Each structure stands twice: as C-alpha cells, then as structure tokens.
Short mmCIF file of C-alpha atoms in Angstrom, two decimals:
data_model
loop_
_atom_site.label_atom_id
_atom_site.label_comp_id
_atom_site.label_asym_id
_atom_site.label_seq_id
_atom_site.Cartn_x
_atom_site.Cartn_y
_atom_site.Cartn_z
CA MET A 1 14.62 19.74 2.44
CA ASN A 2 12.72 23.06 3.13
CA ALA A 3 8.78 24.01 3.41
CA GLY A 4 7.36 24.96 0.15
CA ASP A 5 10.05 23.16 -2.14
CA SER A 6 8.94 20.48 -4.54
CA ILE A 7 10.20 16.89 -4.36
CA PRO A 8 12.08 15.27 -7.25
CA GLU A 9 9.24 13.93 -9.78
CA LEU A 10 9.04 10.16 -10.35
CA ARG A 11 8.19 9.30 -13.97
CA VAL A 12 7.28 5.55 -14.57
CA THR A 13 5.47 3.99 -17.00
CA PRO A 14 4.45 0.22 -16.22
CA ASP A 15 4.86 -2.11 -19.09
CA ARG A 16 1.87 -4.38 -20.41
CA TYR A 17 2.75 -7.19 -17.98
CA LEU A 18 3.57 -5.08 -14.68
CA PRO A 19 0.06 -6.07 -13.16
CA HIS A 20 0.48 -9.67 -13.69
CA ARG A 21 4.23 -9.27 -11.66
CA TYR A 22 2.54 -6.97 -9.02
CA ALA A 23 -0.14 -9.72 -8.89
CA GLY A 24 2.50 -12.46 -8.34
CA ALA A 25 4.46 -10.36 -5.92
CA SER A 26 1.69 -8.94 -3.94
CA GLY A 27 -0.80 -11.82 -3.85
CA ASP A 28 -3.65 -9.84 -5.43
CA PHE A 29 -5.03 -11.79 -8.36
CA ASN A 30 -8.02 -9.79 -8.76
CA PRO A 31 -8.76 -10.60 -12.77
CA ILE A 32 -9.76 -6.55 -13.13
CA HIS A 33 -5.96 -6.30 -12.99
CA ILE A 34 -4.78 -9.34 -15.23
CA ASP A 35 -7.50 -10.30 -17.58
CA ARG A 36 -8.44 -7.82 -20.47
CA GLU A 37 -11.50 -9.67 -21.39
CA PHE A 38 -12.89 -9.97 -17.90
CA ALA A 39 -12.28 -6.04 -17.14
CA THR A 40 -13.75 -4.59 -20.38
CA GLN A 41 -16.82 -7.16 -19.39
CA VAL A 42 -17.24 -5.69 -16.27
CA GLY A 43 -17.02 -1.68 -18.01
CA LEU A 44 -13.78 -1.17 -17.52
CA PRO A 45 -11.35 0.56 -20.44
CA GLY A 46 -9.15 -2.80 -20.31
CA ASN A 47 -7.32 -4.39 -17.24
CA ILE A 48 -6.44 -1.76 -14.43
CA LEU A 49 -3.24 -1.13 -12.06
CA HIS A 50 -4.01 -2.47 -8.70
CA GLY A 51 -4.40 0.79 -6.38
CA LEU A 52 -1.43 0.09 -3.64
CA TYR A 53 0.95 -0.49 -6.74
CA GLY A 54 0.44 3.20 -7.51
CA MET A 55 0.79 3.74 -3.62
CA ALA A 56 4.00 2.11 -3.64
CA LEU A 57 5.19 4.35 -6.40
CA VAL A 58 3.97 7.23 -3.86
CA ALA A 59 6.34 5.43 -1.13
CA ARG A 60 9.28 5.35 -3.45
CA ALA A 61 8.94 9.10 -4.13
CA ALA A 62 8.63 10.31 -0.62
CA THR A 63 11.35 7.81 0.45
CA ALA A 64 13.57 9.17 -2.37
CA ALA A 65 12.92 12.85 -1.53
CA GLY A 66 14.09 12.13 2.17
CA GLY A 67 17.48 10.75 0.72
CA GLY A 68 16.61 6.92 -0.03
CA ASP A 69 16.53 5.00 2.80
CA PRO A 70 13.01 3.00 3.35
CA ARG A 71 13.31 3.29 7.10
CA SER A 72 12.60 6.93 6.91
CA LEU A 73 9.01 6.49 5.66
CA ARG A 74 6.97 6.62 8.88
CA ARG A 75 3.45 7.19 7.74
CA LEU A 76 1.59 7.52 4.29
CA ALA A 77 -1.90 7.90 3.73
CA VAL A 78 -3.60 8.00 0.51
CA GLN A 79 -6.96 8.59 -1.15
CA PHE A 80 -7.48 6.23 -4.61
CA ARG A 81 -9.23 8.11 -7.26
CA GLY A 82 -10.00 7.05 -10.98
CA MET A 83 -7.93 4.08 -11.92
CA GLY A 84 -4.59 3.61 -13.62
CA VAL A 85 -3.96 1.31 -16.81
CA PRO A 86 -0.50 -0.26 -18.19
CA GLU A 87 1.59 1.30 -20.68
CA GLN A 88 1.07 4.91 -19.83
CA GLU A 89 3.25 7.35 -17.89
CA ILE A 90 2.81 8.10 -14.00
CA ALA A 91 4.01 11.11 -12.50
CA VAL A 92 4.44 11.40 -8.75
CA THR A 93 5.17 15.07 -7.65
CA GLY A 94 4.84 16.78 -4.45
CA THR A 95 5.85 19.19 -2.28
CA VAL A 96 7.38 19.67 1.21
CA ALA A 97 4.47 20.92 3.68
CA GLU A 98 7.02 21.04 6.90
CA ALA A 99 10.49 20.00 7.29
CA ASP A 100 12.60 20.56 10.21
CA GLY A 101 15.95 18.77 9.35
CA GLU A 102 15.06 15.65 11.26
CA ARG A 103 11.58 15.20 9.85
CA ALA A 104 9.54 16.23 6.77
CA VAL A 105 5.71 16.11 5.87
CA LEU A 106 5.10 15.73 2.02
CA GLU A 107 2.08 16.51 0.24
CA THR A 108 2.09 14.26 -3.37
CA VAL A 109 -0.14 13.24 -5.84
CA ALA A 110 0.35 10.59 -8.86
CA GLU A 111 -1.30 11.20 -12.10
CA GLN A 112 -1.62 9.66 -15.35
CA GLY A 113 -2.86 10.98 -18.61
CA GLY A 114 -3.77 14.35 -16.78
CA LYS A 115 -5.80 12.89 -14.36
CA GLN A 116 -5.14 12.16 -10.60
CA ILE A 117 -5.10 8.41 -9.55
CA ILE A 118 -3.85 9.08 -6.31
CA ARG A 119 -4.68 12.23 -4.58
CA ASN A 120 -4.12 13.64 -0.89
CA ALA A 121 -1.28 11.76 -0.53
CA VAL A 122 0.68 12.81 3.00
CA ALA A 123 3.84 11.21 3.47
CA GLU A 124 5.77 11.59 7.15
CA LEU A 125 9.33 10.94 7.02
CA GLY A 126 11.88 10.83 9.78
CA PRO A 127 14.62 10.58 11.00
CA LEU A 128 16.19 11.17 7.93
CA ARG A 129 19.17 9.23 6.61
CA HIS A 130 21.10 9.19 3.29
CA ASN A 131 21.83 5.63 1.65
CA MET B 1 -32.19 1.03 3.25
CA ALA B 2 -30.05 1.32 6.29
CA ILE B 3 -26.65 0.29 6.20
CA ASP B 4 -25.98 -2.55 9.07
CA ALA B 5 -23.48 -1.46 11.32
CA GLY B 6 -23.56 -4.76 13.29
CA ALA B 7 -19.74 -6.17 12.63
CA LYS B 8 -18.46 -2.90 14.02
CA GLY B 9 -15.69 -3.95 16.80
CA LYS B 10 -15.41 -7.20 15.49
CA ARG B 11 -11.92 -9.02 15.61
CA TYR B 12 -10.54 -11.70 13.19
CA PRO B 13 -8.08 -14.47 14.10
CA ALA B 14 -4.39 -13.42 14.00
CA PHE B 15 -2.57 -14.32 10.46
CA SER B 16 1.18 -15.83 10.83
CA TYR B 17 3.80 -14.55 7.62
CA GLU B 18 7.17 -15.85 7.50
CA VAL B 19 9.07 -13.26 5.50
CA GLY B 20 11.56 -14.72 2.66
CA SER B 21 14.32 -12.98 0.93
CA GLU B 22 13.13 -13.99 -2.05
CA LYS B 23 9.59 -12.73 -1.83
CA ILE B 24 11.09 -9.42 -0.79
CA ARG B 25 13.41 -9.06 -3.94
CA GLU B 26 10.21 -10.42 -6.23
CA TYR B 27 8.13 -7.34 -4.55
CA ALA B 28 11.05 -5.24 -4.77
CA ARG B 29 11.44 -5.91 -8.67
CA ALA B 30 7.84 -5.27 -9.15
CA ILE B 31 7.40 -1.88 -7.73
CA GLY B 32 10.87 -0.78 -9.26
CA GLU B 33 12.17 -0.13 -5.64
CA GLU B 34 16.10 0.88 -6.00
CA SER B 35 17.29 0.46 -2.50
CA PRO B 36 20.07 -1.67 -1.91
CA LEU B 37 18.90 -2.27 1.59
CA CYS B 38 16.04 -4.37 -0.02
CA ASP B 39 18.03 -6.15 -2.43
CA ASP B 40 21.89 -7.15 -0.69
CA ARG B 41 22.34 -8.43 2.37
CA GLU B 42 25.78 -7.08 2.91
CA ALA B 43 24.44 -3.70 2.72
CA ALA B 44 21.55 -4.31 4.71
CA ARG B 45 23.79 -5.82 7.41
CA ALA B 46 26.05 -2.70 7.21
CA ALA B 47 23.00 -0.29 7.72
CA GLY B 48 22.42 -2.27 10.75
CA LEU B 49 19.39 -4.41 9.76
CA ARG B 50 19.63 -8.30 10.28
CA ASP B 51 18.83 -9.40 6.78
CA VAL B 52 17.51 -7.34 3.50
CA MET B 53 14.60 -5.14 4.31
CA ALA B 54 11.21 -5.33 2.83
CA PRO B 55 10.24 -2.10 1.15
CA PRO B 56 7.50 -0.17 3.56
CA MET B 57 4.47 -1.24 1.03
CA PHE B 58 5.33 -4.76 1.42
CA ALA B 59 3.03 -4.66 4.70
CA VAL B 60 0.10 -5.08 1.87
CA VAL B 61 1.75 -8.66 1.40
CA TYR B 62 2.04 -10.03 5.03
CA SER B 63 -1.22 -8.33 5.86
CA ALA B 64 -3.33 -9.83 3.28
CA GLY B 65 -4.08 -13.19 4.96
CA ALA B 66 -5.35 -11.28 7.98
CA MET B 67 -7.45 -8.90 5.83
CA ALA B 68 -9.29 -11.06 3.48
CA PRO B 69 -11.29 -12.95 6.15
CA ALA B 70 -12.45 -9.16 7.71
CA ILE B 71 -13.30 -7.92 4.08
CA LEU B 72 -14.91 -10.69 2.97
CA ASP B 73 -16.97 -11.52 5.96
CA PRO B 74 -20.72 -11.75 5.19
CA GLU B 75 -21.55 -10.39 8.52
CA VAL B 76 -19.69 -7.16 7.34
CA GLY B 77 -21.71 -7.34 4.15
CA ILE B 78 -19.71 -5.36 1.69
CA ASN B 79 -21.26 -5.79 -1.90
CA PHE B 80 -18.27 -6.21 -4.10
CA ALA B 81 -19.67 -5.41 -7.22
CA LEU B 82 -19.94 -1.76 -5.96
CA MET B 83 -16.92 -1.64 -3.75
CA VAL B 84 -13.76 0.42 -4.47
CA HIS B 85 -10.71 0.65 -2.38
CA GLY B 86 -11.05 4.33 -1.49
CA GLY B 87 -8.22 4.88 0.80
CA GLN B 88 -5.19 3.56 2.47
CA GLU B 89 -2.80 4.37 5.57
CA PHE B 90 -0.18 2.75 7.09
CA VAL B 91 2.12 3.96 10.06
CA TRP B 92 5.28 2.21 10.38
CA GLY B 93 7.06 1.15 13.17
CA GLU B 94 10.40 -1.36 13.15
CA PRO B 95 11.83 -2.64 9.98
CA VAL B 96 10.53 -5.90 8.58
CA CYS B 97 13.63 -8.19 7.45
CA ALA B 98 13.90 -11.33 5.81
CA GLY B 99 13.51 -14.26 8.54
CA ASP B 100 11.15 -11.98 10.53
CA THR B 101 7.62 -13.81 11.41
CA ILE B 102 5.03 -11.33 11.28
CA GLU B 103 1.59 -11.45 12.97
CA THR B 104 -1.48 -9.63 11.59
CA VAL B 105 -4.41 -8.81 13.69
CA ALA B 106 -7.53 -7.19 11.76
CA GLU B 107 -10.51 -5.45 13.13
CA CYS B 108 -13.58 -4.02 11.83
CA LYS B 109 -13.14 -0.83 13.21
CA ASP B 110 -16.17 1.37 11.57
CA ILE B 111 -19.33 1.12 9.10
CA TYR B 112 -21.08 4.09 8.36
CA GLU B 113 -22.92 5.83 5.29
CA LYS B 114 -22.08 9.28 4.10
CA ASP B 115 -23.75 11.03 1.13
CA GLY B 116 -25.26 7.46 -0.09
CA LYS B 117 -22.29 5.57 0.00
CA GLY B 118 -21.11 3.19 2.48
CA PHE B 119 -17.70 3.42 4.24
CA TYR B 120 -16.11 0.16 5.54
CA VAL B 121 -13.10 1.17 7.55
CA PHE B 122 -10.72 -1.76 8.79
CA GLU B 123 -7.43 -1.62 11.00
CA SER B 124 -4.48 -3.97 10.60
CA VAL B 125 -1.94 -4.24 13.53
CA SER B 126 1.40 -6.14 12.56
CA THR B 127 3.52 -6.99 15.19
CA ASN B 128 7.55 -9.59 14.68
CA GLN B 129 8.46 -12.27 16.46
CA ASP B 130 9.71 -9.89 19.39
CA GLY B 131 6.33 -8.45 20.15
CA GLN B 132 7.51 -5.09 18.51
CA GLU B 133 4.87 -3.15 15.73
CA VAL B 134 6.05 -3.22 12.59
CA VAL B 135 2.94 -1.57 10.78
CA ARG B 136 -0.62 -0.19 11.39
CA GLY B 137 -2.78 -0.42 8.57
CA THR B 138 -6.31 1.42 8.11
CA TRP B 139 -8.25 0.05 5.06
CA THR B 140 -11.36 2.15 3.69
CA ASN B 141 -13.45 0.82 1.39
CA ILE B 142 -16.09 2.61 -0.05
CA VAL B 143 -19.52 1.02 -1.44
CA ARG B 144 -21.61 3.21 -4.02
CA GLY B 145 -25.50 3.36 -3.65
CA VAL B 146 -26.01 1.72 -0.22
#
C-alpha cells in the first residue's frame, strides 16, 4: 500500500429489510429506520438507513484494504451527510493518504445514487496484519 | 436564543455490557462482516484472541446503554425533532471478544453554537474487565436553528 493508491471499492446493496436486521443487531429501533409510514409522515422519502450502518461499511472497506484483520483498524472518524436508503447500491471508495508499511491513513467516502452519505472519513490502520 | 451549555462537563453513570458470541455473529451478519475472526472461535483462537472478536463498529452496541441517558438528558436539552447525528469518531484499543464485560462511561464534552446550529459533543470511554481501554468514542449531534 502506497500513498496515492486507491483502495479496493466496496459495493453493497442493502435489501429492503436490512434496516430491520441492523436495528435488531444494534438496538437502535428509531422508527425513521424501520417504519415507512412514520418516516414519510416526518418528511423523509421512506425509511432510511442507520448512519452507523454506513460507518460500519466504511470500517469494513478500510479493514479490507489493510489485509482484512479487524484488529488493524485503530481509528475511524466520519461525517454523516444526507441519508442512505435501502434497495440502492452504496459504494465506499478511498485513497491512501499516508503509508509506511506498518501503518496507513485512508481517506474514504460512501456514496449512494451519486450523493455522498458519509464524507471526510479518515481511517488509521496499523499494525497491518494479513488474515 | 443563546444555547445553554450548562451540562458541559457532566458525567453519567457507568453502563456494563456482557459480550456474547451470538450477539457478535448477529451484528457481523447485519453489516456483512466477512472476517472469520468475528464468527469462527477456532480461527479467532488461532489468531491469538480469547474468543470470537466483535467487529470494531460493535462499539455502538455496548456503548448504547451509556450514551442514551446522556443524549436524552433534559439538562443537555437537545431538540430531537431538529437533531441529526453529524459526526462520529472511534479510537480502538484492546480487541473486544465474546465473554468480555465492557463498562462504558459517557460525558457531555462540549455544547456550542456555530452558524445558527447547536453542536452537542459527547465522549464515551469503554474499558474491559481487565481495566484495558477498548474504545474511545466522540459523538457529535447537530441541532438546526437553535
């Protein structure tokens, strides 16, 4: 991994019921994520993805870029922008900002339908282990 | 109306969470985690872990019980109708594995106003049963039109 390299893209299309499974797994049952009717009543296009689910996809993409060992992710800072929706592909892309063989800093974004849903995501990896 | 920063510095009671292997697997499946370390006990042990490892972002699961009373605190005074989760940072330490007991303490670190928006910043510090820090989280919530 060298500074300036692109990291392998992660592409995921969350299915219709992903927000329900993520709600159960995370414990966040806010109705804007699992109840279409409620979500549209408060002005949303439909039930929306959990922002922290998107952050988990960024974490996966960063970890995969570093060789796949979840222990290599040391820090991840993100900004949430816009909102993600189920049944539409999300792409996590990024570049290596710094790398010295032992550790690396990645700058990534998550986009859906041409809009960034997570931006300024900075991941620090190290020590890099392959697993 | 000026924002009330009176709750800045307020700390909340510790919340304790027992990490189970099936909860790790349920969370790992939901986010599409593919590492065998988060699913296969033998693979985890072969890699030097005590048991299956929680994916890093599992931090939200064991921190939630500590964060909710802080974010919902009337003294902090967040207007939830106008709130968005603006930013999130985690700094990880020791890995979290099934069988661990994780204790998390939350603190209201900062409340300020910028460009007509209210920023409410919380910090969580999570430690395991051996007193080792496993994660430090910074949670930024933004309220429009304060």
